[in-house]
């Protein structure tokens, strides 16, 4: 018998079949003379229920759909589900064009664009195999400094030379406000896991300040919440952000920064990317006259700053502290805390 196979694969891994029982197809038949066969100009094809063909030496053990006709007769089905990622159609009349139209994409993938995948079935071969790719859903997040001093590719100005933003922790929340467990693919890249046995994490981090999450559910809303500041303490984690309306009830509000995403049904022109900008820490030393309390404005005054562990019980001095270095004194563009004033930015 004739044989037409549609293999369902991930566009990022085209040799890996997508085994998802929620995927649905409809198949339409057109005359071979039609320039393009679509669901609009084609005739809907019906099949017997999916099952294993007796004595099948081509698709041994696999469940296939056997052609039944173009009429909705008793026992016939028109909505088809691939078997372990393969939609196998047998006994199709040869000499026609057929188009498989995906009516429901796999979970975690965008619906495909276009009118379907067309194929002419020949009576001279049984190896008519087509690949149908789906793009996984994807969101992106970037962590920035509100004043642009630390960029997402900037080596942290701290002694161990780690990337400063990559020590900040985040969580992903679903449309109900619940934290989502994710599988870590690599630093800064995670996917929604649907396998209970996979090692998953709740707190996630960026790589070079960028975080990517894939395979989220189409048509649903997600939130990324910042839950800790950087390990060096260069930034402040706000806890006083007012709870906006529309925040789901499952979210215990802590006043942290967050961003919101809505996953569409079709792939957007570019990856949805959002950012959270943090305000840096700020310490001010004011030089005053001990008698008059007036500020002493004298450019000859110099200071050295030393850093000690915050867990040390001893007073921090030049003897037990580490000398701290700064960038040359200058104004910070857009500074709302010290507008017009020259400040020192921590270096090492």
Coordinates of N, CA and C in Angstrom, one line a residue, residues 2-4 92-98 119-123 125 128:
X2 N 0.3 2.3 -0.5 CA 1.0 3.6 -0.4 C 1.2 4.0 1.0
X3 N 2.2 4.9 1.2 CA 2.6 5.3 2.6 C 3.1 6.7 2.5
X4 N 2.5 7.5 3.4 CA 2.9 8.9 3.6 C 3.1 9.2 5.1
X92 N -3.4 5.5 0.9 CA -3.9 6.7 0.3 C -4.0 6.5 -1.3
X93 N -5.0 6.9 -1.9 CA -5.1 6.7 -3.4 C -3.9 7.5 -4.0
X94 N -3.2 6.9 -4.9 CA -2.1 7.6 -5.5 C -2.5 8.6 -6.6
X95 N -1.6 9.5 -7.0 CA -1.9 10.4 -8.0 C -2.6 11.7 -7.6
X96 N -2.8 11.8 -6.3 CA -3.4 13.0 -5.7 C -2.3 13.8 -4.9
X97 N -2.6 15.1 -4.7 CA -1.9 15.9 -3.7 C -2.6 15.8 -2.4
X98 N -1.8 15.7 -1.3 CA -2.3 15.7 0.0 C -1.6 16.8 0.9
X119 N 2.2 17.2 -0.2 CA 2.9 16.1 -0.8 C 2.1 15.4 -1.8
X120 N 2.7 15.0 -3.0 CA 2.0 14.2 -4.0 C 2.4 12.8 -3.7
X121 N 1.4 11.9 -3.6 CA 1.6 10.5 -3.3 C 1.7 9.8 -4.6
X122 N 2.9 9.1 -4.7 CA 3.1 8.3 -5.9 C 2.9 6.8 -5.7
X123 N 2.5 6.1 -6.7 CA 2.3 4.7 -6.6 C 3.6 3.9 -6.9
X125 N 6.5 4.4 -4.9 CA 7.3 4.4 -3.7 C 6.5 4.4 -2.5
X128 N 7.4 8.1 1.2 CA 7.0 9.5 1.1 C 7.1 10.0 2.5

